[in-house]
Amino acid sequence: QQPVQSPQAVILREGEDAVINCSSSKALYSVHWYRQKHGEAPVFLMILLKGGEQKGHEKISASFNEKKQQSSLYLTASQLSYSGTYFCGTAPVNFGNEKLTFGTGTRLTIIP
Amino acid sequence: DTEVTQTPKHLVMGMTNKKSLKCEQHMGHRAMYWYKQKAKKPPELMFVYSYEKLSINESVPSRFSPECPNSSLLNLHLHALQPEDSALYLCASSQEPIRGLSGNTIYFGEGSWLTVV
């Protein structure tokens, strides 16, 4: 089944923070996060492997709780360039990233 | 260079046509993928090639036929498509896949916009 993301859409003013959640009904080995702008290819943000790690990438960070089969993406002090649709991609325990399944997506709009 | 190149960028074809989508990467990746993406939906996995061999077919109709001529190239042959097959087709690649392990970044191409009329 497809991972479920929440919220489906969010509008923020520049400088505000956002949290995007990804929840799976299956056991996970890893979670991948991508951002896709309209008409463009998905762009890789980060991968989190099982172990409950948290990773950071400038003002974008993420956490992964494999026991709860959940991941969250944190965007702090959002910039206009953060606008786009964010997808989590999950890889089940018994496969590598060959079997990456994308979540339902969260559309983020940053306004000045 | 982390680039996956897809051609053509746009393709319009009739339901009786035969066409092909092409994908190329020069990152030395040994896993290549085809995804299909409809408007406002996430990408859906179609095929995975590992070491030039088809390893995953997600029950894709036979009117879509993948081919991996070598480690750098991936094709998707299209024949007798239906209007509902109109979508963005994304090619992607990653380093050699290892079952039971993951962590390889998947790099996507810009996609080929396909319209079936």
GROMACS .gro file of C-alpha atoms in nm:
model
  229
    1GLN     CA    1   0.000   0.000   0.000
    2GLN     CA    2   0.099   0.356  -0.060
    3PRO     CA    3   0.238   0.554   0.235
    4VAL     CA    4   0.004   0.828   0.353
    5GLN     CA    5   0.130   1.182   0.389
    6SER     CA    6  -0.018   1.464   0.592
    7PRO     CA    7  -0.111   1.735   0.542
    8GLN     CA    8  -0.220   1.705   0.179
    9ALA     CA    9  -0.149   2.072   0.122
   10VAL     CA   10  -0.021   2.365   0.323
   11ILE     CA   11   0.029   2.735   0.255
   12LEU     CA   12   0.292   2.922   0.453
   13ARG     CA   13   0.439   3.267   0.458
   14GLU     CA   14   0.808   3.298   0.394
   15GLY     CA   15   1.001   3.236   0.715
   16GLU     CA   16   0.743   3.006   0.875
   17ASP     CA   17   0.810   2.642   0.966
   18ALA     CA   18   0.644   2.331   0.827
   19VAL     CA   19   0.623   1.965   0.920
   20ILE     CA   20   0.528   1.696   0.671
   21ASN     CA   21   0.446   1.348   0.794
   22CYS     CA   22   0.471   1.012   0.620
   23SER     CA   23   0.311   0.699   0.758
   24SER     CA   24   0.333   0.344   0.628
   25SER     CA   25   0.133   0.033   0.709
   26LYS     CA   26   0.434  -0.186   0.629
   27ALA     CA   27   0.767  -0.239   0.803
   28LEU     CA   28   1.028  -0.011   0.655
   29TYR     CA   29   1.400  -0.025   0.602
   30SER     CA   30   1.439   0.327   0.473
   31VAL     CA   31   1.257   0.647   0.390
   32HIS     CA   32   1.355   0.877   0.106
   33TRP     CA   33   1.234   1.234   0.070
   34TYR     CA   34   1.192   1.414  -0.263
   35ARG     CA   35   1.066   1.752  -0.374
   36GLN     CA   36   0.904   1.800  -0.712
   37LYS     CA   37   0.826   2.133  -0.870
   38HIS     CA   38   0.552   2.157  -1.130
   39GLY     CA   39   0.665   2.015  -1.462
   40GLU     CA   40   1.001   1.901  -1.327
   41ALA     CA   41   1.158   1.578  -1.208
   42PRO     CA   42   1.156   1.479  -0.840
   43VAL     CA   43   1.472   1.602  -0.669
   44PHE     CA   44   1.633   1.397  -0.394
   45LEU     CA   45   1.647   1.558  -0.049
   46MET     CA   46   1.765   1.287   0.188
   47ILE     CA   47   1.752   0.921   0.287
   48LEU     CA   48   1.695   0.789   0.638
   49LEU     CA   49   1.779   0.431   0.726
   50LYS     CA   50   1.633   0.226   1.009
   51GLY     CA   51   1.783   0.314   1.344
   52GLY     CA   52   1.561   0.610   1.426
   53GLU     CA   53   1.809   0.855   1.292
   54GLN     CA   54   1.753   1.217   1.221
   55LYS     CA   55   1.929   1.392   0.939
   56GLY     CA   56   1.969   1.754   0.850
   57HIS     CA   57   2.030   1.946   0.534
   58GLU     CA   58   2.065   2.318   0.604
   59LYS     CA   59   1.714   2.421   0.707
   60ILE     CA   60   1.556   2.091   0.609
   61SER     CA   61   1.577   1.793   0.840
   62ALA     CA   62   1.393   1.466   0.888
   63SER     CA   63   1.337   1.192   1.140
   64PHE     CA   64   1.252   0.825   1.101
   65ASN     CA   65   1.086   0.606   1.362
   66GLU     CA   66   1.091   0.256   1.217
   67LYS     CA   67   0.891   0.112   1.507
   68LYS     CA   68   0.602   0.341   1.427
   69GLN     CA   69   0.676   0.317   1.054
   70GLN     CA   70   0.668   0.694   1.034
   71SER     CA   71   0.890   0.972   0.911
   72SER     CA   72   0.863   1.348   0.936
   73LEU     CA   73   1.023   1.620   0.727
   74TYR     CA   74   1.093   1.953   0.897
   75LEU     CA   75   1.136   2.275   0.702
   76THR     CA   76   1.243   2.571   0.909
   77ALA     CA   77   1.237   2.937   0.811
   78SER     CA   78   1.085   2.840   0.478
   79GLN     CA   79   1.199   3.012   0.159
   80LEU     CA   80   1.008   3.074  -0.162
   81SER     CA   81   1.222   2.807  -0.329
   82TYR     CA   82   1.076   2.543  -0.095
   83SER     CA   83   0.746   2.551  -0.281
   84GLY     CA   84   0.659   2.226  -0.452
   85THR     CA   85   0.516   1.885  -0.383
   86TYR     CA   86   0.700   1.672  -0.132
   87PHE     CA   87   0.696   1.296  -0.158
   88CYS     CA   88   0.824   1.039   0.084
   89GLY     CA   89   0.942   0.715  -0.068
   90THR     CA   90   0.951   0.403   0.141
   91ALA     CA   91   1.148   0.082   0.095
   92PRO     CA   92   1.023  -0.232   0.267
   93VAL     CA   93   1.247  -0.445   0.484
   94ASN     CA   94   1.277  -0.731   0.241
   95PHE     CA   95   1.374  -0.520  -0.061
   96GLY     CA   96   1.634  -0.261  -0.133
   97ASN     CA   97   1.540   0.069  -0.289
   98GLU     CA   98   1.444  -0.128  -0.599
   99LYS     CA   99   1.094  -0.129  -0.457
  100LEU     CA  100   1.058   0.237  -0.360
  101THR     CA  101   0.693   0.333  -0.318
  102PHE     CA  102   0.603   0.698  -0.312
  103GLY     CA  103   0.358   0.851  -0.066
  104THR     CA  104   0.047   1.048  -0.148
  105GLY     CA  105   0.234   1.379  -0.160
  106THR     CA  106   0.213   1.712   0.021
  107ARG     CA  107   0.180   2.031  -0.178
  108LEU     CA  108   0.366   2.315  -0.009
  109THR     CA  109   0.312   2.675  -0.120
  110ILE     CA  110   0.529   2.951   0.023
  111ILE     CA  111   0.401   3.303  -0.023
  112PRO     CA  112   0.596   3.627   0.032
  113ASP     CA  113   2.763   1.458  -1.311
  114THR     CA  114   2.439   1.337  -1.159
  115GLU     CA  115   2.231   1.352  -1.471
  116VAL     CA  116   1.974   1.121  -1.620
  117THR     CA  117   1.879   1.228  -1.972
  118GLN     CA  118   1.545   1.141  -2.127
  119THR     CA  119   1.424   1.185  -2.483
  120PRO     CA  120   1.192   1.300  -2.621
  121LYS     CA  121   1.061   1.554  -2.372
  122HIS     CA  122   0.719   1.551  -2.536
  123LEU     CA  123   0.554   1.283  -2.747
  124VAL     CA  124   0.211   1.269  -2.903
  125MET     CA  125   0.112   0.936  -3.053
  126GLY     CA  126  -0.193   0.767  -3.193
  127MET     CA  127  -0.333   0.447  -3.050
  128THR     CA  128  -0.195   0.243  -3.340
  129ASN     CA  129   0.154   0.394  -3.335
  130LYS     CA  130   0.477   0.239  -3.216
  131LYS     CA  131   0.717   0.472  -3.041
  132SER     CA  132   0.999   0.454  -2.788
  133LEU     CA  133   1.117   0.656  -2.492
  134LYS     CA  134   1.489   0.668  -2.427
  135CYS     CA  135   1.692   0.719  -2.112
  136GLU     CA  136   2.066   0.750  -2.060
  137GLN     CA  137   2.292   0.787  -1.758
  138HIS     CA  138   2.671   0.796  -1.729
  139MET     CA  139   2.707   0.768  -1.352
  140GLY     CA  140   2.798   0.401  -1.359
  141HIS     CA  141   2.469   0.309  -1.196
  142ARG     CA  142   2.362  -0.052  -1.233
  143ALA     CA  143   1.995  -0.009  -1.143
  144MET     CA  144   1.757   0.173  -1.374
  145TYR     CA  145   1.387   0.238  -1.337
  146TRP     CA  146   1.076   0.344  -1.523
  147TYR     CA  147   0.808   0.531  -1.331
  148LYS     CA  148   0.473   0.661  -1.452
  149GLN     CA  149   0.325   0.976  -1.304
  150LYS     CA  150  -0.025   1.109  -1.362
  151ALA     CA  151  -0.115   1.469  -1.283
  152LYS     CA  152  -0.116   1.549  -0.911
  153LYS     CA  153  -0.025   1.189  -0.824
  154PRO     CA  154   0.300   1.034  -0.699
  155PRO     CA  155   0.528   0.845  -0.934
  156GLU     CA  156   0.434   0.478  -0.970
  157LEU     CA  157   0.701   0.215  -1.027
  158MET     CA  158   0.669   0.025  -1.355
  159PHE     CA  159   0.996  -0.162  -1.413
  160VAL     CA  160   1.335  -0.209  -1.250
  161TYR     CA  161   1.649  -0.329  -1.424
  162SER     CA  162   1.941  -0.454  -1.216
  163TYR     CA  163   2.267  -0.524  -1.399
  164GLU     CA  164   2.081  -0.496  -1.731
  165LYS     CA  165   1.833  -0.766  -1.630
  166LEU     CA  166   1.466  -0.705  -1.563
  167SER     CA  167   1.420  -0.761  -1.191
  168ILE     CA  168   1.079  -0.607  -1.122
  169ASN     CA  169   0.772  -0.572  -1.342
  170GLU     CA  170   0.486  -0.418  -1.149
  171SER     CA  171   0.219  -0.598  -1.354
  172VAL     CA  172   0.251  -0.347  -1.634
  173PRO     CA  173   0.040  -0.415  -1.948
  174SER     CA  174   0.234  -0.571  -2.234
  175ARG     CA  175   0.178  -0.266  -2.453
  176PHE     CA  176   0.472  -0.125  -2.254
  177SER     CA  177   0.794  -0.312  -2.329
  178PRO     CA  178   1.117  -0.217  -2.153
  179GLU     CA  179   1.463  -0.282  -2.286
  180CYS     CA  180   1.808  -0.231  -2.138
  181PRO     CA  181   2.064  -0.255  -2.423
  182ASN     CA  182   2.358  -0.178  -2.192
  183SER     CA  183   2.435  -0.043  -1.848
  184SER     CA  184   2.389   0.319  -1.959
  185LEU     CA  185   2.073   0.296  -2.166
  186LEU     CA  186   1.712   0.217  -2.092
  187ASN     CA  187   1.429   0.219  -2.342
  188LEU     CA  188   1.054   0.193  -2.309
  189HIS     CA  189   0.882   0.069  -2.624
  190LEU     CA  190   0.522   0.175  -2.665
  191HIS     CA  191   0.265   0.004  -2.883
  192ALA     CA  192  -0.113   0.024  -2.909
  193LEU     CA  193  -0.143   0.256  -2.613
  194GLN     CA  194  -0.469   0.388  -2.474
  195PRO     CA  195  -0.558   0.751  -2.395
  196GLU     CA  196  -0.542   0.669  -2.023
  197ASP     CA  197  -0.172   0.592  -2.070
  198SER     CA  198  -0.109   0.963  -2.118
  199ALA     CA  199   0.123   1.066  -1.837
  200LEU     CA  200   0.473   1.178  -1.745
  201TYR     CA  201   0.717   0.889  -1.776
  202LEU     CA  202   1.018   0.920  -1.551
  203CYS     CA  203   1.342   0.731  -1.586
  204ALA     CA  204   1.569   0.698  -1.285
  205SER     CA  205   1.890   0.529  -1.183
  206SER     CA  206   2.081   0.437  -0.869
  207GLN     CA  207   2.398   0.252  -0.768
  208GLU     CA  208   2.397  -0.123  -0.766
  209PRO     CA  209   2.097  -0.246  -0.572
  210ILE     CA  210   2.152  -0.490  -0.293
  211ARG     CA  211   1.853  -0.682  -0.165
  212GLY     CA  212   1.806  -0.629   0.203
  213LEU     CA  213   1.995  -0.304   0.202
  214SER     CA  214   1.899   0.036   0.080
  215GLY     CA  215   2.029   0.383   0.101
  216ASN     CA  216   2.117   0.447  -0.261
  217THR     CA  217   1.999   0.779  -0.392
  218ILE     CA  218   1.766   0.747  -0.688
  219TYR     CA  219   1.829   1.013  -0.952
  220PHE     CA  220   1.542   1.107  -1.180
  221GLY     CA  221   1.543   1.239  -1.532
  222GLU     CA  222   1.325   1.532  -1.639
  223GLY     CA  223   1.070   1.292  -1.781
  224SER     CA  224   0.890   1.242  -2.110
  225TRP     CA  225   0.540   1.383  -2.139
  226LEU     CA  226   0.332   1.134  -2.336
  227THR     CA  227  -0.006   1.213  -2.489
  228VAL     CA  228  -0.204   0.934  -2.655
  229VAL     CA  229  -0.472   1.051  -2.894
   0.00000   0.00000   0.00000
